[in-house]
PDB file of C-alpha atoms and ligand atoms in Angstrom:
ATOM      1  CA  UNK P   1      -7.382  16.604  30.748  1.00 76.00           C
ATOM      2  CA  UNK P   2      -8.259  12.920  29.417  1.00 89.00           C
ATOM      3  CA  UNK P   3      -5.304  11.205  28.049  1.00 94.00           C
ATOM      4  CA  UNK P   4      -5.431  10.548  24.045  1.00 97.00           C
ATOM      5  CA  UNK P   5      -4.815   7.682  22.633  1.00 98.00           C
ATOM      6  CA  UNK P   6      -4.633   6.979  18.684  1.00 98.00           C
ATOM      7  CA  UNK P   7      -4.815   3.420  17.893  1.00 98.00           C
ATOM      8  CA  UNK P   8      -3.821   2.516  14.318  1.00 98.00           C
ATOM      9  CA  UNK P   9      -5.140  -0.498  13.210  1.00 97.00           C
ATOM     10  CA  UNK P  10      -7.945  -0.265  15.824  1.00 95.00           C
ATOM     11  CA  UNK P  11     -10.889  -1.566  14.257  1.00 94.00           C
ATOM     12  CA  UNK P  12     -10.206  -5.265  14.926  1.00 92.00           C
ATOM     13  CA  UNK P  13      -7.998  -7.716  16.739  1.00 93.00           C
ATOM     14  CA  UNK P  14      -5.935  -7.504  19.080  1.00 97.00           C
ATOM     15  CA  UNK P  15      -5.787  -3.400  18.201  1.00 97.00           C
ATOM     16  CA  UNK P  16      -9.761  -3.278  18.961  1.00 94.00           C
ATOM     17  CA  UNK P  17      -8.977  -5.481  21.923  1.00 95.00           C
ATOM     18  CA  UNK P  18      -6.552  -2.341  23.123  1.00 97.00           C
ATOM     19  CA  UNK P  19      -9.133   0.697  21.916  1.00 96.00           C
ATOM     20  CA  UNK P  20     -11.924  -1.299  24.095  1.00 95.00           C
ATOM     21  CA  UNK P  21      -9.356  -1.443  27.251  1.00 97.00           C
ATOM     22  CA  UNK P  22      -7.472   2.243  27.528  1.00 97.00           C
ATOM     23  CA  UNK P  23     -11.497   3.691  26.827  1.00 96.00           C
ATOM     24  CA  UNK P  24     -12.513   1.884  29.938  1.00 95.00           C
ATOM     25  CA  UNK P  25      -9.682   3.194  31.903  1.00 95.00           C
ATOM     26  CA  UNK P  26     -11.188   6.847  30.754  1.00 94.00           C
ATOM     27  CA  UNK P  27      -9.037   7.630  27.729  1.00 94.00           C
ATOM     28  CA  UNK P  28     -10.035   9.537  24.966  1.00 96.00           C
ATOM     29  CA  UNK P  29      -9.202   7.241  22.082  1.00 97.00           C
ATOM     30  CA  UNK P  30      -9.006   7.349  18.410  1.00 98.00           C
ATOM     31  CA  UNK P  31      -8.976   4.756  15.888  1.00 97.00           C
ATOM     32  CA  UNK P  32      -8.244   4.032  12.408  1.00 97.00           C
ATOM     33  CA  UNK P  33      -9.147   1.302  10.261  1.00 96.00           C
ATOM     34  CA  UNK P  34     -10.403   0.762   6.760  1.00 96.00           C
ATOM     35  CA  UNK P  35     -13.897   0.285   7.226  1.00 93.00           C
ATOM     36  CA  UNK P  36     -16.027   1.637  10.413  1.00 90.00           C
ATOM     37  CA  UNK P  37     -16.642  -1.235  12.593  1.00 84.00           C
ATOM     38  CA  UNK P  38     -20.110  -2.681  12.394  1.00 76.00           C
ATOM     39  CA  UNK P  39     -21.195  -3.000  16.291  1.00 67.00           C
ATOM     40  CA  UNK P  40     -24.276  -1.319  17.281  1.00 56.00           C
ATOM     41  CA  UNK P  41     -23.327  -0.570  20.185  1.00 64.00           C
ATOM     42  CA  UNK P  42     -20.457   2.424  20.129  1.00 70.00           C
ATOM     43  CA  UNK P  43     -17.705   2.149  23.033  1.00 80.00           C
ATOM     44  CA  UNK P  44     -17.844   5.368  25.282  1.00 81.00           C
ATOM     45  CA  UNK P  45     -14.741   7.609  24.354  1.00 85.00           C
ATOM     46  CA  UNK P  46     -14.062   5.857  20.927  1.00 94.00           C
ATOM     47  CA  UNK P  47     -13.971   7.874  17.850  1.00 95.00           C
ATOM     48  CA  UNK P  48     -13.415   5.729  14.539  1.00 96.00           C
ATOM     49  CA  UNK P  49     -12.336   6.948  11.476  1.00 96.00           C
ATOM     50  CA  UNK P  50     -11.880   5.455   7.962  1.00 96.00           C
ATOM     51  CA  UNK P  51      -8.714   5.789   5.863  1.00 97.00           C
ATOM     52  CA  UNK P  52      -6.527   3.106   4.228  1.00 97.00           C
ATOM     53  CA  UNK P  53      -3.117   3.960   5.154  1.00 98.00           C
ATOM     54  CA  UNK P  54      -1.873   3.258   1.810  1.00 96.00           C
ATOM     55  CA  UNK P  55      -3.826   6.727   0.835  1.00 96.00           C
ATOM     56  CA  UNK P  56      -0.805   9.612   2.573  1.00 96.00           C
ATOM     57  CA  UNK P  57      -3.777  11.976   1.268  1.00 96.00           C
ATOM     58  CA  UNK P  58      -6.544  10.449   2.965  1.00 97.00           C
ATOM     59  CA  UNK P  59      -4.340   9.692   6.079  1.00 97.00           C
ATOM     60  CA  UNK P  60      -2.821  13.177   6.245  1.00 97.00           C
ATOM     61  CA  UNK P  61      -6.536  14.811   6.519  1.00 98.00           C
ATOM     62  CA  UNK P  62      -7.657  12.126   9.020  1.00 98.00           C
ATOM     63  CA  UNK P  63      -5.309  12.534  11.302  1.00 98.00           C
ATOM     64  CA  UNK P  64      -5.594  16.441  11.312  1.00 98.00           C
ATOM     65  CA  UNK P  65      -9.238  16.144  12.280  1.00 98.00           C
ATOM     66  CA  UNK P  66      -8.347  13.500  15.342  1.00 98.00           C
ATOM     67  CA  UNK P  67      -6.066  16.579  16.395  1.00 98.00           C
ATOM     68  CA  UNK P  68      -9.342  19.201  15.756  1.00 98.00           C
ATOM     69  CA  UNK P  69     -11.652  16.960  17.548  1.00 97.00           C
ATOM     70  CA  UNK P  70      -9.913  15.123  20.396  1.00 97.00           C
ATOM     71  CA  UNK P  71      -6.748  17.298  20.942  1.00 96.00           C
ATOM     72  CA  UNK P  72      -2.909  16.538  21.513  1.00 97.00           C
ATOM     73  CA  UNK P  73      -1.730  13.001  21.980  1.00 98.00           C
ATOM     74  CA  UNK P  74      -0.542  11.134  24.731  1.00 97.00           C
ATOM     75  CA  UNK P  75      -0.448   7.548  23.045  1.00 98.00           C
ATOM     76  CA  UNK P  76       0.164   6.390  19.573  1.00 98.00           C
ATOM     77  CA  UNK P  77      -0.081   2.718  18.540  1.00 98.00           C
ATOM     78  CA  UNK P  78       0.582   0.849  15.987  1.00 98.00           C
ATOM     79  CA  UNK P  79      -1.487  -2.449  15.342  1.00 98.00           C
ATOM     80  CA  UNK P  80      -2.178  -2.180  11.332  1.00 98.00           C
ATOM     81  CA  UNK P  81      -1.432  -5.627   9.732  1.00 97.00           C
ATOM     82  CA  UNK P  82      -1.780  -5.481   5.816  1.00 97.00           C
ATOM     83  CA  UNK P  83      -4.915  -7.480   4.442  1.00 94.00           C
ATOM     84  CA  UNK P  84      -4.992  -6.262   1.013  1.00 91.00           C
ATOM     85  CA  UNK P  85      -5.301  -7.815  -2.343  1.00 91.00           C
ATOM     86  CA  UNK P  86      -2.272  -6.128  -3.800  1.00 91.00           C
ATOM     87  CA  UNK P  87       1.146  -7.631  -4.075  1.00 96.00           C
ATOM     88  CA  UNK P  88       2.212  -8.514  -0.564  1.00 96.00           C
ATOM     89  CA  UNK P  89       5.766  -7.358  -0.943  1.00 97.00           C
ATOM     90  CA  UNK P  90       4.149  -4.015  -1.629  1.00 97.00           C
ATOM     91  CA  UNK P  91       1.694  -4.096   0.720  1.00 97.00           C
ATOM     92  CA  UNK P  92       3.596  -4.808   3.548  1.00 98.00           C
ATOM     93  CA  UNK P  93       5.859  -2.421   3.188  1.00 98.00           C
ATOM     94  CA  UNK P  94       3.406   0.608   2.394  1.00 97.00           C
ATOM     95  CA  UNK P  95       1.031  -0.296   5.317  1.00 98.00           C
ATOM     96  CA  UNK P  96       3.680  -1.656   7.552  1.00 98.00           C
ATOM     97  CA  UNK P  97       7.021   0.620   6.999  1.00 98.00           C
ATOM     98  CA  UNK P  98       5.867   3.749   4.981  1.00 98.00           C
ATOM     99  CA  UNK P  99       2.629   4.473   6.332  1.00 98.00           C
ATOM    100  CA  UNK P 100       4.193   3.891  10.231  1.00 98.00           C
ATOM    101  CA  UNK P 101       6.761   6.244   9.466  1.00 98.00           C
ATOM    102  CA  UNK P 102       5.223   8.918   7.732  1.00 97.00           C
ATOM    103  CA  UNK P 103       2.051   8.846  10.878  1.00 98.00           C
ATOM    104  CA  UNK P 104       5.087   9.408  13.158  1.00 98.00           C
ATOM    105  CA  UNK P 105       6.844  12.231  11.309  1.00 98.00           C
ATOM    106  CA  UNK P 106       3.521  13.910  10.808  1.00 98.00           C
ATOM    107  CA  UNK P 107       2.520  13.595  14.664  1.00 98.00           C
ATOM    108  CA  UNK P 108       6.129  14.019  16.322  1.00 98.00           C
ATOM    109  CA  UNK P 109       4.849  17.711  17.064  1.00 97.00           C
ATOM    110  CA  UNK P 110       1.313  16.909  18.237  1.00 98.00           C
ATOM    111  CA  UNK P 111       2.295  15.310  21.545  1.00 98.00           C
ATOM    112  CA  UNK P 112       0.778  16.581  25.176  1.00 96.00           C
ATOM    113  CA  UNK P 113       3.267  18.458  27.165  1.00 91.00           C
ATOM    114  CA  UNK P 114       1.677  17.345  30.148  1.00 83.00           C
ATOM    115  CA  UNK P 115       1.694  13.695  29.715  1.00 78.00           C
ATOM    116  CA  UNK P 116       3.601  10.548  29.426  1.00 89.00           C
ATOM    117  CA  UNK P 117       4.570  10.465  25.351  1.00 97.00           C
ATOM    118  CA  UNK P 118       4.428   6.945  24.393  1.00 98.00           C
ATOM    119  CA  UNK P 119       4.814   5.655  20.716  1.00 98.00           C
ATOM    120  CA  UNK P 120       4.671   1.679  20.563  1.00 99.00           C
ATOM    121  CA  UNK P 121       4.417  -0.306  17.316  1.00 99.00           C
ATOM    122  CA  UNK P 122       3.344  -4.167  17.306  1.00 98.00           C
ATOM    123  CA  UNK P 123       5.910  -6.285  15.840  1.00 98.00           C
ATOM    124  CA  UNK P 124       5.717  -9.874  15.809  1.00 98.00           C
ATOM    125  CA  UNK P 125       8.295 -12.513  16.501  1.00 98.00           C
ATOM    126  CA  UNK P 126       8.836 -13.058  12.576  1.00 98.00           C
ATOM    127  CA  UNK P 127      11.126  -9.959  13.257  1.00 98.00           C
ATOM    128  CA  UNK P 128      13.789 -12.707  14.252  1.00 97.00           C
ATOM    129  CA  UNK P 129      12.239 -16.042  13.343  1.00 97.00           C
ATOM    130  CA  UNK P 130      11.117 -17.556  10.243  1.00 97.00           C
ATOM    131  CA  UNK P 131       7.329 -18.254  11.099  1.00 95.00           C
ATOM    132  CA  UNK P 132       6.506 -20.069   7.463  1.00 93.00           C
ATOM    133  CA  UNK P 133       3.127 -19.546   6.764  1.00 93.00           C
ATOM    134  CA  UNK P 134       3.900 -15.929   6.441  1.00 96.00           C
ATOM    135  CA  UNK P 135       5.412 -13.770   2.948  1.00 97.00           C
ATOM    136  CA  UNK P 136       8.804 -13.009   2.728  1.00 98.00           C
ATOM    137  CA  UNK P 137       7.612  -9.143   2.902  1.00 98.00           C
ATOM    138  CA  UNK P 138       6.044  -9.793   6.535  1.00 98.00           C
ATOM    139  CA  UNK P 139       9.446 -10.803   7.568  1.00 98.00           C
ATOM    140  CA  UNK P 140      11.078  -7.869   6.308  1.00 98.00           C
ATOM    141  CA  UNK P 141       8.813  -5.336   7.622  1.00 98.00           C
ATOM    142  CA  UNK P 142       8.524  -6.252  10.818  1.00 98.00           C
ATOM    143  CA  UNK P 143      12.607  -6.485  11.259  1.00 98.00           C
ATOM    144  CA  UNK P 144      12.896  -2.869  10.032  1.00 98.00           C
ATOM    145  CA  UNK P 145       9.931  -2.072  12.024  1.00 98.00           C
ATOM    146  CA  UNK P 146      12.230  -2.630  15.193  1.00 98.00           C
ATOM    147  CA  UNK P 147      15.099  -0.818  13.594  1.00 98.00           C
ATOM    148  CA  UNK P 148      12.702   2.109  12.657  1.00 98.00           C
ATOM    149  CA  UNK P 149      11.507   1.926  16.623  1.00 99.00           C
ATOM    150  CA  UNK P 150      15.239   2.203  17.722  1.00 98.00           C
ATOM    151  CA  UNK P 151      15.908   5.376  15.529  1.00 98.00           C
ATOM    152  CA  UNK P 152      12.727   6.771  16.428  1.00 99.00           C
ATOM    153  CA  UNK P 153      13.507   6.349  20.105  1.00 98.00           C
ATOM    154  CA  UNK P 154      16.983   8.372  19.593  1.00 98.00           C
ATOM    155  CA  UNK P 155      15.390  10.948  17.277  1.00 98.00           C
ATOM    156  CA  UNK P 156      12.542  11.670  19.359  1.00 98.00           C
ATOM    157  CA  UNK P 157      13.936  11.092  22.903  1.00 98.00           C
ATOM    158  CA  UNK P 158      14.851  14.785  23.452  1.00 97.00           C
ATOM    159  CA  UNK P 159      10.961  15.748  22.896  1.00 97.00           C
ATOM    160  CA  UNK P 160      10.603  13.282  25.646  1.00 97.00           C
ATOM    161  CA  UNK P 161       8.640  10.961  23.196  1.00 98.00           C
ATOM    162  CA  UNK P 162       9.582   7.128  24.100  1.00 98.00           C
ATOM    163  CA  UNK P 163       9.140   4.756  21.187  1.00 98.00           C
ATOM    164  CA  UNK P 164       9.448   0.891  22.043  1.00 98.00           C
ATOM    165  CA  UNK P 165       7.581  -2.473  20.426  1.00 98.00           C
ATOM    166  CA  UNK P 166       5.835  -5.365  21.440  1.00 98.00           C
ATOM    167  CA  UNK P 167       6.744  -8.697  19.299  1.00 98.00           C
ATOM    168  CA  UNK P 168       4.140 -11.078  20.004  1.00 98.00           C
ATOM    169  CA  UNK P 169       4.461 -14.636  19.260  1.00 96.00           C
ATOM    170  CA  UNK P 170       1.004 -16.651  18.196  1.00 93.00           C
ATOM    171  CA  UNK P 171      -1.785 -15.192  19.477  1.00 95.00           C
ATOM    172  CA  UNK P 172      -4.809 -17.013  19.640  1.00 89.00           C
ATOM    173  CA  UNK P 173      -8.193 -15.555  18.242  1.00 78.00           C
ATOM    174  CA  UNK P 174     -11.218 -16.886  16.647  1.00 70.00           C
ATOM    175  CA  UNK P 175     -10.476 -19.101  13.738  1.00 67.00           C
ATOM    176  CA  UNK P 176      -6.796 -19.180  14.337  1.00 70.00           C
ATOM    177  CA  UNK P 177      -5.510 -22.690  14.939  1.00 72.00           C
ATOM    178  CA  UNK P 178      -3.991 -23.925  18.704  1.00 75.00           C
ATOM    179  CA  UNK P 179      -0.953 -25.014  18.780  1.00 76.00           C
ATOM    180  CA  UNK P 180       0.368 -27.603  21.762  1.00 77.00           C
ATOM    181  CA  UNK P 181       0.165 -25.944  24.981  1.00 81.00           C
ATOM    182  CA  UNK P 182       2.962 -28.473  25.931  1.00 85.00           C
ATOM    183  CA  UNK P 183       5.748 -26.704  24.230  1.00 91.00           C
ATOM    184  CA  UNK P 184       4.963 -23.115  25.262  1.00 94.00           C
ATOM    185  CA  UNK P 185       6.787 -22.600  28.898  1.00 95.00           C
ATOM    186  CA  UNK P 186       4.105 -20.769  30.346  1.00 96.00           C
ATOM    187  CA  UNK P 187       1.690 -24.065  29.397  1.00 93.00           C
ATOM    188  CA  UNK P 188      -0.898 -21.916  27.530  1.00 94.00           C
ATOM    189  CA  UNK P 189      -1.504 -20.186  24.232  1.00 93.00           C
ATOM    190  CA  UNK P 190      -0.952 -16.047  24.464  1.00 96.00           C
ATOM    191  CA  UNK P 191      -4.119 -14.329  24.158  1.00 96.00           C
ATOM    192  CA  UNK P 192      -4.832 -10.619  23.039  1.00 97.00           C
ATOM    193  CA  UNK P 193      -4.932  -9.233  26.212  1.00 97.00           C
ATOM    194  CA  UNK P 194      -1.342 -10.175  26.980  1.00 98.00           C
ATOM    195  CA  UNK P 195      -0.230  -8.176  24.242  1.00 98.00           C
ATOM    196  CA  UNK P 196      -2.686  -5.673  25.236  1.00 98.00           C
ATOM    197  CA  UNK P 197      -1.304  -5.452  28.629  1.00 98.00           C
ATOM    198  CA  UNK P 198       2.613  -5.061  27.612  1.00 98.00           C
ATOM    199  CA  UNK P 199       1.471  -1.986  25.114  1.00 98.00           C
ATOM    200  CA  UNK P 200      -0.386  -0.668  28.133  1.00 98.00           C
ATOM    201  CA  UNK P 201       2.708  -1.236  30.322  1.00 98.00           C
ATOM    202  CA  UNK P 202       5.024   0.717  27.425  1.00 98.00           C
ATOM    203  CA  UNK P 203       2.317   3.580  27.228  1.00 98.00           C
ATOM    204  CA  UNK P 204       2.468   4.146  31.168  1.00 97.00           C
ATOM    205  CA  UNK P 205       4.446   6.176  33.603  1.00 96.00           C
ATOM    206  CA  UNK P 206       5.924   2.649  34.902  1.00 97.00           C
ATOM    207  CA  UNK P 207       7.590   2.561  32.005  1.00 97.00           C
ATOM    208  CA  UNK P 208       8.888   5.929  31.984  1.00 97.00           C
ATOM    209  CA  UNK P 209      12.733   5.632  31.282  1.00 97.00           C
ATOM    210  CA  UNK P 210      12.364   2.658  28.665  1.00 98.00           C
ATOM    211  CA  UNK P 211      12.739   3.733  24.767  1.00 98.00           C
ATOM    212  CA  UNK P 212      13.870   1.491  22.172  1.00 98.00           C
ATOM    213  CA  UNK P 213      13.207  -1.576  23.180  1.00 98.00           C
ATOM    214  CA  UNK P 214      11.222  -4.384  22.157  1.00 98.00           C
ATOM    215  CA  UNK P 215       9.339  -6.791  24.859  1.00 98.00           C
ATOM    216  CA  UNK P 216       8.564 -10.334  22.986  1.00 98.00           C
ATOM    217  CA  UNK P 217       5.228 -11.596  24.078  1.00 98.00           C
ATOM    218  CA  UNK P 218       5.142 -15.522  23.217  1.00 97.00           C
ATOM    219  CA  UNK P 219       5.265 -17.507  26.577  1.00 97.00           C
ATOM    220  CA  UNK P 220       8.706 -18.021  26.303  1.00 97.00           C
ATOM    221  CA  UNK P 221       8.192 -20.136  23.429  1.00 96.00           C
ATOM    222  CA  UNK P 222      11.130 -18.833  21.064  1.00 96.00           C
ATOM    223  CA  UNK P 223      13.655 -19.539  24.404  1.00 97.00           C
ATOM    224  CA  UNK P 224      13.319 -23.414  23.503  1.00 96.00           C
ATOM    225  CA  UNK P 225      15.741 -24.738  21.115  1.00 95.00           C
ATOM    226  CA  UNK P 226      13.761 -26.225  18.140  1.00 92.00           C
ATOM    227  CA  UNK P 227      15.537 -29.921  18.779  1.00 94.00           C
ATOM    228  CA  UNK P 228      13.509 -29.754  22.017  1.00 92.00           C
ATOM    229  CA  UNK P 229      10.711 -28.691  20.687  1.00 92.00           C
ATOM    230  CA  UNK P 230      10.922 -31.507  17.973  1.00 91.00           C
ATOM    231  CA  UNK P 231      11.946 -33.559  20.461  1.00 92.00           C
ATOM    232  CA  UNK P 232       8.874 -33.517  22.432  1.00 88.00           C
ATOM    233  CA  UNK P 233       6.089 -32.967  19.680  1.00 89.00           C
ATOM    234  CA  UNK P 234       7.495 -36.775  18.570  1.00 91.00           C
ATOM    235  CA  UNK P 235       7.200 -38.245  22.277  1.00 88.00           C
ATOM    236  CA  UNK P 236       3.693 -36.691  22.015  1.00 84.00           C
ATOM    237  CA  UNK P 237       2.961 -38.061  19.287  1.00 85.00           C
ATOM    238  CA  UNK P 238       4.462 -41.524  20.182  1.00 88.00           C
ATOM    239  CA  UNK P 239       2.447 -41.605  22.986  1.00 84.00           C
ATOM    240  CA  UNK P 240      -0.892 -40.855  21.610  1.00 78.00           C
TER     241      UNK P 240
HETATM  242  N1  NAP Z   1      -2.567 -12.302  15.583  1.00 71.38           N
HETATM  243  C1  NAP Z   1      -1.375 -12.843  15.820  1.00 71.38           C
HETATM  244  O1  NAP Z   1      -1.240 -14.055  16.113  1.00 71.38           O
HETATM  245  C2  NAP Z   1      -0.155 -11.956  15.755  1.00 71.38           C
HETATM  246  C3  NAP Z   1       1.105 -12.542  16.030  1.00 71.38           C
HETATM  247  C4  NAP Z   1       2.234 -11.729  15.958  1.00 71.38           C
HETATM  248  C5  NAP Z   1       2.112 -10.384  15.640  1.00 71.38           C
HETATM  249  N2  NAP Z   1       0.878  -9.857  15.373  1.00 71.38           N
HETATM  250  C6  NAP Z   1       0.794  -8.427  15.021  1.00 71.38           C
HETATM  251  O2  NAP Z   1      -0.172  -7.803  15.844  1.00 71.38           O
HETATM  252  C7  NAP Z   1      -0.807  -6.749  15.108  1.00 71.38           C
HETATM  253  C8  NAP Z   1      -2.320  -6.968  15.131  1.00 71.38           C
HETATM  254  O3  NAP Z   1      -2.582  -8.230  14.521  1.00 71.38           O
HETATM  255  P1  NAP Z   1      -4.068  -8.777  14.353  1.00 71.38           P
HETATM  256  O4  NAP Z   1      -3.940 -10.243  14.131  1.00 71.38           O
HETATM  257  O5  NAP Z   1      -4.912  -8.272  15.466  1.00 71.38           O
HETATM  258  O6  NAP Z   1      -4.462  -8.095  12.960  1.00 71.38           O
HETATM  259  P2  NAP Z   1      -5.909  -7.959  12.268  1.00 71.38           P
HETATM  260  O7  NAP Z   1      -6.936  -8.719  13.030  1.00 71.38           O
HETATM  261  O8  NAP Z   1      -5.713  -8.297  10.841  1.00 71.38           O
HETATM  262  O9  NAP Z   1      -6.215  -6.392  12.413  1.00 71.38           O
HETATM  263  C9  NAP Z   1      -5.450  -5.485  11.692  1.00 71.38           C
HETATM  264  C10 NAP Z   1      -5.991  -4.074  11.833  1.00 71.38           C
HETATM  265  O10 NAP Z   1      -5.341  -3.281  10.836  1.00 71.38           O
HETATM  266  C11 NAP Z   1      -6.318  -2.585  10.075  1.00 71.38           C
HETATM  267  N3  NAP Z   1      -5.833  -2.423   8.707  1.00 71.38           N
HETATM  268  C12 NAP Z   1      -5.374  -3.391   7.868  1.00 71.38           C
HETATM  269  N4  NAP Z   1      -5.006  -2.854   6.699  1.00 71.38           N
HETATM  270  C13 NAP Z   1      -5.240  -1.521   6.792  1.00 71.38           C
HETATM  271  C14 NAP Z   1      -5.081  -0.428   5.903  1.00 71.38           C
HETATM  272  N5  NAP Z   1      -4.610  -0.583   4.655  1.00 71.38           N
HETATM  273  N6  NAP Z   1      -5.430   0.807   6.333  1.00 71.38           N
HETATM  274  C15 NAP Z   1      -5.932   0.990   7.575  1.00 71.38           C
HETATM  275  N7  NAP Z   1      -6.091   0.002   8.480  1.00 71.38           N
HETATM  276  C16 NAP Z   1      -5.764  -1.250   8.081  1.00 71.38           C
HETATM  277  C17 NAP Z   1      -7.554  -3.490  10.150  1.00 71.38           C
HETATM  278  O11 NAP Z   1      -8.756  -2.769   9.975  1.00 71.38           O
HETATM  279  P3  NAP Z   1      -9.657  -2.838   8.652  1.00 71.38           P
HETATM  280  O12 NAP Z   1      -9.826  -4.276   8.296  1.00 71.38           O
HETATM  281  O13 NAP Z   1     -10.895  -2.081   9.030  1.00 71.38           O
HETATM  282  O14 NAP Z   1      -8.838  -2.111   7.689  1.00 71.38           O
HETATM  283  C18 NAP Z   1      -7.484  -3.950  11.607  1.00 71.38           C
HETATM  284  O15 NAP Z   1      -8.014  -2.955  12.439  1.00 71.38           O
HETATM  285  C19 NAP Z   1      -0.211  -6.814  13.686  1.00 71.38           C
HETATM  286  O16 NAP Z   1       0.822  -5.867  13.592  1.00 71.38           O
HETATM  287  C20 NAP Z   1       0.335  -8.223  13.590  1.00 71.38           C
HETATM  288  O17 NAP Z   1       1.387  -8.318  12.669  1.00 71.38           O
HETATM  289  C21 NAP Z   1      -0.251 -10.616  15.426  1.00 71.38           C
END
């Protein structure tokens, strides 16, 4: 039996990044996202489906027919990041908070018995910093977000379900701006594979006795004090 993994938020970014990785290590993976992505050519094993997670109807029915088509799961992800037009405040927390929570409640049930049960939701650093080109709401969800991943853990740790996140830091894709390499520890910029790898790490049987935690994927940037940070953008730009 193929492991199944459902990938929320799967239809671009760093979630697509993840769908395209566990499908060629031979899992069975579903995604959701809005819109069906628009590549011609389909990835082997990937199932997409539409629904905007701010629709519980529209949600609820999609993820039954995942279950009819494609079985119990052994993976669930969370990698949803709210683009709407609404009201951010709003909109983070339906498509952050509410519609994480209520795909866990309605899926706690629909795990393999035979595999490693895995839940992981992608945070971001903004859980614990104040990254300022993001809403207030962004903030707020993503803090309860690791709260709601340290219940979770306890509630569903005696159906052997492990729940854990992954807070990246600045991750850099097309048309998002570098920042200095210099002031990043590990001398580069992360990339969506690193994130990709840690949820792969929390999904595996390496990681089997490791629920509620959160593994912060930035380079070691937020270790720096920000005096040394400011400290050294100025000599840089002193000496330019
Ligand atoms: N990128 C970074 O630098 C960074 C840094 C720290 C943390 N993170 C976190 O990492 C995760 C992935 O980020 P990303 O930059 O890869 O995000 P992204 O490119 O915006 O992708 C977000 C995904 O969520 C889906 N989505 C958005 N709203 C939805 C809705 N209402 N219903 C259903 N699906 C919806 C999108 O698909 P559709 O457009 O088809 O709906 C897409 O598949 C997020 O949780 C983000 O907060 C990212």
């Amino acid at each position: 039996m193929k492991r199944h993994s459902l990938v929320i938020g799967g239809t671009g970014g760093i979630g697509s990044a993840f769908a395209r990785s566990v499908a060629r290590a031979g899992h069975v993976v579903s995604v959701i996202g809005r819109r069906l992505p628009s590549e011609a050519e389909p990835i082997p094993h990937v199932r997409y489906y539409a629904a905007d997670l701010s629709c519980a109807q529209r949600l609820g029915a999609v993820l039954t027919e995942i279950l009819r088509r494609s079985g119990k799961l052994s993976s669930l992800i969370f990698f949803q990041r709210f683009r709407g037009e609404e009201d951010p405040w709003v909109g983070e927390m339906e498509i952050s908070l509410t519609a994480t929570k209520n795909t866990i409640e309605r899926l706690t049930d629909d795990f393999s018995r035979t595999d490693e049960r895995s839940i992981v939701v992608v945070s971001s650093i903004a859980s614990r910093f104040i990254v300022e080109e993001q809403p207030v709401g962004y903030h707020v969800a993503k803090a309860g977000l690791n709260q709601m991943v340290r219940y979770y853990a306890v509630a569903l740790g005696p159906k052997g379900i492990r729940v854990n996140s992954v807070s990246p830091g600045t991750v850099l894709k097309e048309g998002s701006s570098p920042l200095s390499k210099r002031i990043i520890p590990l001398g580069r910029m992360g990339r969506s594979e690193d994130v990709v790898r840690a949820v792969e790490f929390l999904c595996s049987p390496q990681a089997s006795f490791i629920t509620g935690q959160e593994i912060i994927v930035d380079g070691g940037l937020s270790l720096r004090s920000q005096e040394s940070v400011a400290r050294e953008l100025a000599l840089q730009a002193v000496a330019r």
